[in-house]
Structure formats: C-alpha cells, structure tokens
Short mmCIF file of C-alpha atoms in Angstrom, two decimals:
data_model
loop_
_atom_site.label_atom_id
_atom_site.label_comp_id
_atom_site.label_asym_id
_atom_site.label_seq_id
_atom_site.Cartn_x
_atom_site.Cartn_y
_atom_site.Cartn_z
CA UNK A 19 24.48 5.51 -91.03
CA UNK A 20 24.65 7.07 -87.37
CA UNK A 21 27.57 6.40 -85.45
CA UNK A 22 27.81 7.46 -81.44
CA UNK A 23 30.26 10.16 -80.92
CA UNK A 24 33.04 9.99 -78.81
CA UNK A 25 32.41 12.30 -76.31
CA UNK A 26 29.89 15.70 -76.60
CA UNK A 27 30.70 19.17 -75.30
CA UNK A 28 33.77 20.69 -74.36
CA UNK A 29 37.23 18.01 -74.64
CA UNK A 30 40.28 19.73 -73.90
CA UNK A 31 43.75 19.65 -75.81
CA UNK A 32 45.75 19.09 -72.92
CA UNK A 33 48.86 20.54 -72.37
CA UNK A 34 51.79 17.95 -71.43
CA UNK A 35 53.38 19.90 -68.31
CA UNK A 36 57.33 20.15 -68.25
CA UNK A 37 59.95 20.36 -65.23
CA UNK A 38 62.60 22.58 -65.68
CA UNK A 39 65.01 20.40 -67.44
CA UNK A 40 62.45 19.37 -69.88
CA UNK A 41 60.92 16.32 -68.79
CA UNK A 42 57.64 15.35 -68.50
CA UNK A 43 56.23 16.38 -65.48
CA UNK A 44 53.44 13.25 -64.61
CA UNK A 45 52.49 15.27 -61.07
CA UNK A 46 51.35 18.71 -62.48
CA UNK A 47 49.84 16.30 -65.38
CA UNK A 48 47.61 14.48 -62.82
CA UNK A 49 47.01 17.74 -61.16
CA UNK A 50 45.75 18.94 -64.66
CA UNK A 51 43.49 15.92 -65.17
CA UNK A 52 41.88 16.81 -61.83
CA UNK A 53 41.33 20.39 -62.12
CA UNK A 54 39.51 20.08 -65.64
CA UNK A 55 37.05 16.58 -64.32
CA UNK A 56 36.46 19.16 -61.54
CA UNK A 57 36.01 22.07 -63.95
CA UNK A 58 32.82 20.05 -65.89
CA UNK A 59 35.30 18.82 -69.32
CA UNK A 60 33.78 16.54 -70.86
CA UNK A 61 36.70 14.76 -72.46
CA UNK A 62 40.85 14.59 -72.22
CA UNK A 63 42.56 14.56 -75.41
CA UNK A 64 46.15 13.49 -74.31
CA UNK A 65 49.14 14.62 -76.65
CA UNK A 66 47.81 16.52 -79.68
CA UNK A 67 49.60 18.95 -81.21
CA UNK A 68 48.88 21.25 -78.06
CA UNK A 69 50.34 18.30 -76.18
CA UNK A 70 53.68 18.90 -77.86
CA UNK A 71 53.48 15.19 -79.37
CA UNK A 72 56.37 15.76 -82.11
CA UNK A 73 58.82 16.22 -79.76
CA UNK A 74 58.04 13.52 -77.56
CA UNK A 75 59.65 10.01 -78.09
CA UNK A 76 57.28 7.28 -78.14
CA UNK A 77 58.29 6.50 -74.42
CA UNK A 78 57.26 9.31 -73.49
CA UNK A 79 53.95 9.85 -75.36
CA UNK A 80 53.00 6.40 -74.67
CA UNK A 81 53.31 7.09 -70.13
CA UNK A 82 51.71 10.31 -70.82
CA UNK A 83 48.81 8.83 -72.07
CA UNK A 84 48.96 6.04 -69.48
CA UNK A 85 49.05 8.69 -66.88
CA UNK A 86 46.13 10.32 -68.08
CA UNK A 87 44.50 7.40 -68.27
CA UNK A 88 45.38 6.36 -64.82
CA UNK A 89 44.01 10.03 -63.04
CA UNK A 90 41.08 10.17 -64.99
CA UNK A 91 40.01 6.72 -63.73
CA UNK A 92 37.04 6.26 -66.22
CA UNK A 93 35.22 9.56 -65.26
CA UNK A 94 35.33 11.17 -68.04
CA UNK A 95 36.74 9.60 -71.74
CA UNK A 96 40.32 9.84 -73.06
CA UNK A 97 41.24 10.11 -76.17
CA UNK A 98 44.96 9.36 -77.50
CA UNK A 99 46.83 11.54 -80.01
CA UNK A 100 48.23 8.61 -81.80
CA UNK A 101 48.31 10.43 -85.59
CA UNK A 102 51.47 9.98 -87.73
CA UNK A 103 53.11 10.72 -91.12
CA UNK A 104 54.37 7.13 -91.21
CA UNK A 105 50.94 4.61 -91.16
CA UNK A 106 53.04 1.48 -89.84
CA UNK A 107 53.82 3.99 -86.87
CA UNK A 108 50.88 5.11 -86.57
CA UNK A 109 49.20 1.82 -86.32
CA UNK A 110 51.59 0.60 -83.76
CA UNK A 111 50.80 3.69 -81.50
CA UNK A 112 47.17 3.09 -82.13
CA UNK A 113 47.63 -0.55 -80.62
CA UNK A 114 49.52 0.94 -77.98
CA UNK A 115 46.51 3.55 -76.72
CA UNK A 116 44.63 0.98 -76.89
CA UNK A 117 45.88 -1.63 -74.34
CA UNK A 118 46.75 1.47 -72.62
CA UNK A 119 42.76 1.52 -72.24
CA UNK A 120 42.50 4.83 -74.41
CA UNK A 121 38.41 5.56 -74.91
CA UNK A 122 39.24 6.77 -78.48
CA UNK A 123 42.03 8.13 -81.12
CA UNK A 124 42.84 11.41 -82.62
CA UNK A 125 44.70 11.35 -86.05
CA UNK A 126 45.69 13.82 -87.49
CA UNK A 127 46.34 13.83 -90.88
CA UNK A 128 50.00 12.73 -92.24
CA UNK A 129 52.49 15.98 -92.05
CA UNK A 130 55.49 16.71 -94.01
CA UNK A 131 54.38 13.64 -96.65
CA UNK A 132 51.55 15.65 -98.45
CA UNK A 133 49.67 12.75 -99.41
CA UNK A 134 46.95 12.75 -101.83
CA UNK A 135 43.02 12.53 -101.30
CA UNK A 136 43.44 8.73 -102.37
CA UNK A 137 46.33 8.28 -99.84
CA UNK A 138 44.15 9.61 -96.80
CA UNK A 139 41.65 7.31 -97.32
CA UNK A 140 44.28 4.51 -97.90
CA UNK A 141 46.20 5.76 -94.57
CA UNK A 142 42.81 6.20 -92.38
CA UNK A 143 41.61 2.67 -93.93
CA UNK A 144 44.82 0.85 -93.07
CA UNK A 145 45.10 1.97 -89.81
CA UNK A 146 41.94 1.26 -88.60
CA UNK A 147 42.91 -2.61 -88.88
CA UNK A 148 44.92 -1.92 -86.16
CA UNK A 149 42.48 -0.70 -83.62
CA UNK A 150 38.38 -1.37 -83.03
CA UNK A 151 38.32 2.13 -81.12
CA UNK A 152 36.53 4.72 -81.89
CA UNK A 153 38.75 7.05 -84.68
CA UNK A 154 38.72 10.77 -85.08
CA UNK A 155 40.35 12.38 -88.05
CA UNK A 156 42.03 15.42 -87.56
CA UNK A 157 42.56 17.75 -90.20
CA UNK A 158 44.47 20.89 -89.52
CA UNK A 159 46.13 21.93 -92.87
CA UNK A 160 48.77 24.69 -91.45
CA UNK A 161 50.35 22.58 -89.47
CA UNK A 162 50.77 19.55 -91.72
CA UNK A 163 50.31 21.20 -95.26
CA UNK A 164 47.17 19.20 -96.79
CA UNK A 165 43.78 19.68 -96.16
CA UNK A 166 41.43 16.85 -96.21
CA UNK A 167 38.25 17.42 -98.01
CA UNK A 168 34.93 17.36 -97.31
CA UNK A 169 34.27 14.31 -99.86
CA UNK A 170 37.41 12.32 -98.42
CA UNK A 171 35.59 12.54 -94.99
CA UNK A 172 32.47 11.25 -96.44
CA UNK A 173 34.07 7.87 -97.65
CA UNK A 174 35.78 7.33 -94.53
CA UNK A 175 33.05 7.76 -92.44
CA UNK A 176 31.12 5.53 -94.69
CA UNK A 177 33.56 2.92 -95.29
CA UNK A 178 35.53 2.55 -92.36
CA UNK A 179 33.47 1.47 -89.28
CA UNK A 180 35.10 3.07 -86.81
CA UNK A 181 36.26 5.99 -88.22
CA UNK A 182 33.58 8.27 -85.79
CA UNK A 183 34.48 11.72 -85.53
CA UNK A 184 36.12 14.99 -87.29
CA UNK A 185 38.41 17.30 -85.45
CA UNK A 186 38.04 20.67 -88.10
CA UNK A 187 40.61 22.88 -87.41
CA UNK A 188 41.33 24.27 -91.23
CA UNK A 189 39.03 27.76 -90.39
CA UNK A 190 36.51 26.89 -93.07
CA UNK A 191 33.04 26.66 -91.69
CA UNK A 192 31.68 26.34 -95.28
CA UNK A 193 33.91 23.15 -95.68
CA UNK A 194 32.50 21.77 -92.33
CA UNK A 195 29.24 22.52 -93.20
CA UNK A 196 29.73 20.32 -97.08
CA UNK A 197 31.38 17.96 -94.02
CA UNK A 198 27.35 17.55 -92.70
CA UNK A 199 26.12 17.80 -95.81
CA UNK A 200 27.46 14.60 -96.94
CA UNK A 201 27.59 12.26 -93.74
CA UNK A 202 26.79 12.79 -90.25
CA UNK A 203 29.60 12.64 -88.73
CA UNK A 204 30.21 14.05 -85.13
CA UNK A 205 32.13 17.11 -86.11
CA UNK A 206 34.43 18.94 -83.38
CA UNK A 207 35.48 22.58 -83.90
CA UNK A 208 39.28 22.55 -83.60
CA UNK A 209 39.25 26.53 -83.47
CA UNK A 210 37.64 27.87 -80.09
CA UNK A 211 37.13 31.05 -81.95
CA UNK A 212 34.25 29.13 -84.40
CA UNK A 213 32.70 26.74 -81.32
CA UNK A 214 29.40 28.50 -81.71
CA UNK A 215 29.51 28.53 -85.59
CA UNK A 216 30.08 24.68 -85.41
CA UNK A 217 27.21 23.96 -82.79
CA UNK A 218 25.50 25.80 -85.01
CA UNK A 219 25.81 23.49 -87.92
CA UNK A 220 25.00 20.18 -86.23
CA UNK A 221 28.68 19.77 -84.39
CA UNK A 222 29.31 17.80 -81.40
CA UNK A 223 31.48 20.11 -78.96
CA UNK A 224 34.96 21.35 -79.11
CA UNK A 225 38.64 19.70 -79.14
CA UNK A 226 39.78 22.89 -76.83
CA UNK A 227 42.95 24.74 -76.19
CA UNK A 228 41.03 27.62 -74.39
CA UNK A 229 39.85 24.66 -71.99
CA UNK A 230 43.26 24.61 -70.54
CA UNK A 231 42.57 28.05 -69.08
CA UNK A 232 38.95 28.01 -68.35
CA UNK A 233 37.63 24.73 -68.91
CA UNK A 234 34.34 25.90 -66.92
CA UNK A 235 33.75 28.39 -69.55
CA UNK A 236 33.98 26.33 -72.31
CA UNK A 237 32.25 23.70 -71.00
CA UNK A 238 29.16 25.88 -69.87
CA UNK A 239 29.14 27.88 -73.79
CA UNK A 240 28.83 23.56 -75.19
CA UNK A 241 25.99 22.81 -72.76
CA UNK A 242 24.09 25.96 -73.09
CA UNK A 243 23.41 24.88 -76.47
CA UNK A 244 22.66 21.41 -76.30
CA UNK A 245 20.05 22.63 -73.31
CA UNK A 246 18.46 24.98 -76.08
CA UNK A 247 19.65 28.13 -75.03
CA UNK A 248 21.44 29.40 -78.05
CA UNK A 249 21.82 33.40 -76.79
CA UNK A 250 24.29 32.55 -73.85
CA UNK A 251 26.32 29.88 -76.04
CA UNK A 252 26.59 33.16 -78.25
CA UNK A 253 27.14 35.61 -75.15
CA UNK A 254 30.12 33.37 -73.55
CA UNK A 255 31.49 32.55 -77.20
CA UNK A 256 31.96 36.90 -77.86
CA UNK A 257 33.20 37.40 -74.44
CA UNK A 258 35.27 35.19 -74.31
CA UNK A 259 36.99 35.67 -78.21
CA UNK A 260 39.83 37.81 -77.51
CA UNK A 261 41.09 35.10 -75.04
CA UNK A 262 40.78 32.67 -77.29
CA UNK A 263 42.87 34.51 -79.72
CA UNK A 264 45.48 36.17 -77.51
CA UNK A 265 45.98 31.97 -77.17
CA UNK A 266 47.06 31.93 -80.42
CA UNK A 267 48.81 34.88 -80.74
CA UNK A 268 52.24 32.72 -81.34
CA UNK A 269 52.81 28.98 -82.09
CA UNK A 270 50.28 26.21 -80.04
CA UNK A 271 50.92 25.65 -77.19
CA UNK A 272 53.39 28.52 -76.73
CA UNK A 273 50.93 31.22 -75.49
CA UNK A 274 48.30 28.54 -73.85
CA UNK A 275 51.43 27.74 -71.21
CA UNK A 276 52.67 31.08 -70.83
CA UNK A 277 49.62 32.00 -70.06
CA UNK A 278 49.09 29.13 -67.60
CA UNK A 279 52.38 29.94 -65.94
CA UNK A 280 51.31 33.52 -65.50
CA UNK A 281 48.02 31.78 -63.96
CA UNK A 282 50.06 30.18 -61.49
CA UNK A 283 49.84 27.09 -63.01
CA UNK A 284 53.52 26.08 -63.18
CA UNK A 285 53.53 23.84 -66.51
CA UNK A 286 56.75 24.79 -67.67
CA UNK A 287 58.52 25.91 -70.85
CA UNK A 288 57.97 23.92 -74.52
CA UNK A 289 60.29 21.63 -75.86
CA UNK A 290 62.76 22.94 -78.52
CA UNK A 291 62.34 23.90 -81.41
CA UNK A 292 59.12 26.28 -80.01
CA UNK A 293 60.56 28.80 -77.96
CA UNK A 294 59.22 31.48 -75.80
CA UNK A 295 57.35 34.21 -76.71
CA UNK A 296 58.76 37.85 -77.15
CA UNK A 297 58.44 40.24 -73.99
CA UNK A 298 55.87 42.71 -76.37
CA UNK A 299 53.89 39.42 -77.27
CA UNK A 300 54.06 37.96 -73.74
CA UNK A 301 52.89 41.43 -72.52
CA UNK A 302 50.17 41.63 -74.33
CA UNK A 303 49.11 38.28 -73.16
CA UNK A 304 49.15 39.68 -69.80
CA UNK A 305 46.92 42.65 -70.54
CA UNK A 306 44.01 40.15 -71.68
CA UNK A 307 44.44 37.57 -68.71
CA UNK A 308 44.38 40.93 -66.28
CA UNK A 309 41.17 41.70 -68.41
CA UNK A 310 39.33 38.51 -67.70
CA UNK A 311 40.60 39.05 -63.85
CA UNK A 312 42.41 35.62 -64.44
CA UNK A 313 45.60 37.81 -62.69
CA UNK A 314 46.33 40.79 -60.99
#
C-alpha cells in the first residue's frame, strides 16, 4: 500500500519567536514564514518540540498555528504539532489544526507516560478518529523516553489510513532502514546530521532545525538528490555538519535561537524551564556562524 507523502524535501521545525516578556511574537513569526517560502522550504512544521510546544498553553499553540497558516496562504503545506501524552488531548488539538486548515499533523509519541508498543498503536489508532488529515508519527526517544519500533510503525501504517509519514529522530539509521523494510512509509530524517543517510535509504526529505538558519541550504542538499545528483547532496550535507551540530550543542531550540539572534534575527529568548546557554557554549556558537560567514 502507497500512500502520498505529506510534503518532499526540506520542512522546517519552526521556531515560535518571543518578545521580551515572553509572549508570542505573531510579527517576527510571519516574517519567519516569509523568509523560508522565499528561501525554497518545502514545508512549515508549526510548534514541534523546536517550536517550544510544552510550554505553550493551548491558546497559544492553537493562534500560532493559525498564524502560520494565515502567512503561508496555501504556498507551501503546514503541518501542526498537535502530539500529546494525554490521547483525549491530543485528539481535541488534532480537531483543532484541522478547522484551523492545517495540511497535516505531527505526533509525537506520548512523553512522560512510557507507554507500551501495544499502547502506541492504541494511541495513534484512536486518534486518528479524530482527524482525516494526513498523520505523521514522530518518534524521538530522548525527549519522551520510549522509542517506537520499527514493527509498531509497520501496523500503523498498515492499519490506520491516514497515518502517512515517520518523523525519525532516535539516531538509528539501521532502525529506519527495518522502518522501509517493512512498509513504505514516507520517512523524514529528524536529525539534519543523517539527511543524506536517510535520502539514501528511500526517505522523503527532512523535518529541519538547521532550516531555521539556512533554509536555502537545506533545501538545495533535498533536491540535489531527488534530481539524481547524489555527490553535491553529499558535498552540502559534510559542509554543512558542524553547523548542524553546533545547533545542538545545548537543549532544542536553545542554540537554533541564539544563533538566530546573533544572525540578526531577533526571535527572542525560550520559555522557562530552557534557559540560555553558557558564555563558553554561546562562544563557541559564534566561532562556527563566523565560519560559515553567517556573521562578522
């Protein structure tokens, strides 16, 4: 069974831009929304993890995603972090994105809970009653402490008809590549230092954080590949590595807006409990954006 993906190429994990005192900041956000369509993304994600989505309330999280919605104007798709640890949440958040007019869900996997294999597919299959969009599981194991397995994906994919995508952020190529051995699911690095790795293996793009910086850059390494022309997707992935890591050099999203605001990009500070990073960290940061020539 073949299912359309989502989006394919480079979607970005947008940052949700702060003032000063915290709150959202909806201008800078539509500034943001312009600057990547402009920039060749191929896809918003709107209030993922590098979205800050756990400390937003559901106000919040909901306008966000209306507002990126509302810039993006159908140009390009959006997808919704709607993904919760509670499933009658998450299914009401789900419904939410949707009459929002949302182009597609990310879920991550339930945090905190642990749930077992069994539950996933319960969770996944119950919330999809909620919604007839398009449904991307997201499984990133250190940040919510279970790891969905390759098997688990299968049967949703299988089972669940719109269950249409994998975001793969656990580091385990081997895993994604049992992932595409069992189902074809359109599989999305969640790692921008394996984007290559996962093209490689049949994926469909990249759910980004290194988009935020240089969404050109990522965009151009997804559609050298798909044009056939594997050595510059390699060239742009090496050269562009130690960015990618310097990103995560602390917490998500910590580094990605520091190193925004040292871009010039005025997004603010994150929201309690992450915090900002060290001056020997934040220094160091520097020294790779000079590198790039992405400051003075």
């Amino acid at each position: 069974m073949t299912k359309r993906p989502v989006f394919t190429g480079a979607g970005v994990a947008l940052v949700t831009p702060m003032h000063p005192d915290g709150q959202v900041n909806e201008a800078k956000l539509r500034e943001l929304v312009e600057f990547q369509i402009a920039e060749g993304t191929d896809a918003l994600i709107a209030v993922g993890t590098t979205g800050e989505a756990s400390t937003l309330n559901m106000q919040e999280h909901m306008r966000v995603v209306e507002v990126v919605i509302e810039q993006a104007n159908r140009r390009v798709p959006v997808i919704a972090g709607t993904g919760s640890n509670d499933t009658a949440h998450c299914m009401n958040s789900c419904r939410m994105a949707q009459k929002l007019g949302a182009d597609g869900l990310l879920l991550v996997t339930p945090y905190y809970n642990k749930t077992s294999q069994r539950g996933l597919i319960a969770h996944y299959t119950q919330v999809a009653t909620a919604t007839d969009l398009p449904m991307i599981l997201y499984n990133v194991p250190s940040r919510t402490g279970v790891n969905m397995l390759p098997e688990t994906v299968a049967t949703l994919y299988r089972t669940v008809d719109n269950v249409m995508g994998l975001k793969q952020a656990n580091g385990d190529l081997a895993s994604a590549a049992k992932v595409l051995s069992l189902c074809d699911i359109p599989l999305y690095s969640g790692n921008d230092n394996e984007i290559t790795a996962t093209l490689a293996i049949g994926g469909q793009g990249v759910i980004s954080v290194l988009s935020n910086v240089v969404p050109r850059v990522v965009h151009d390494l997804c559609a050298a590949w798909f044009r056939g022309d594997p050595a510059t997707c390699r060239q742009l992935q090496l050269h562009w590595l130690a960015l990618a890591n310097a990103l995560f050099s602390d917490v998500n999203p910590i580094p990605v807006k520091a190193a925004m605001n040292l871009m010039g990009m005025a997004v603010g500070d994150c929201r309690l409990p992450l915090y900002t990073m060290e001056d020997k960290a934040l220094e160091a940061l520097r020294e790779v954006l000079c590198r790039y020539q992405l400051i003075e």
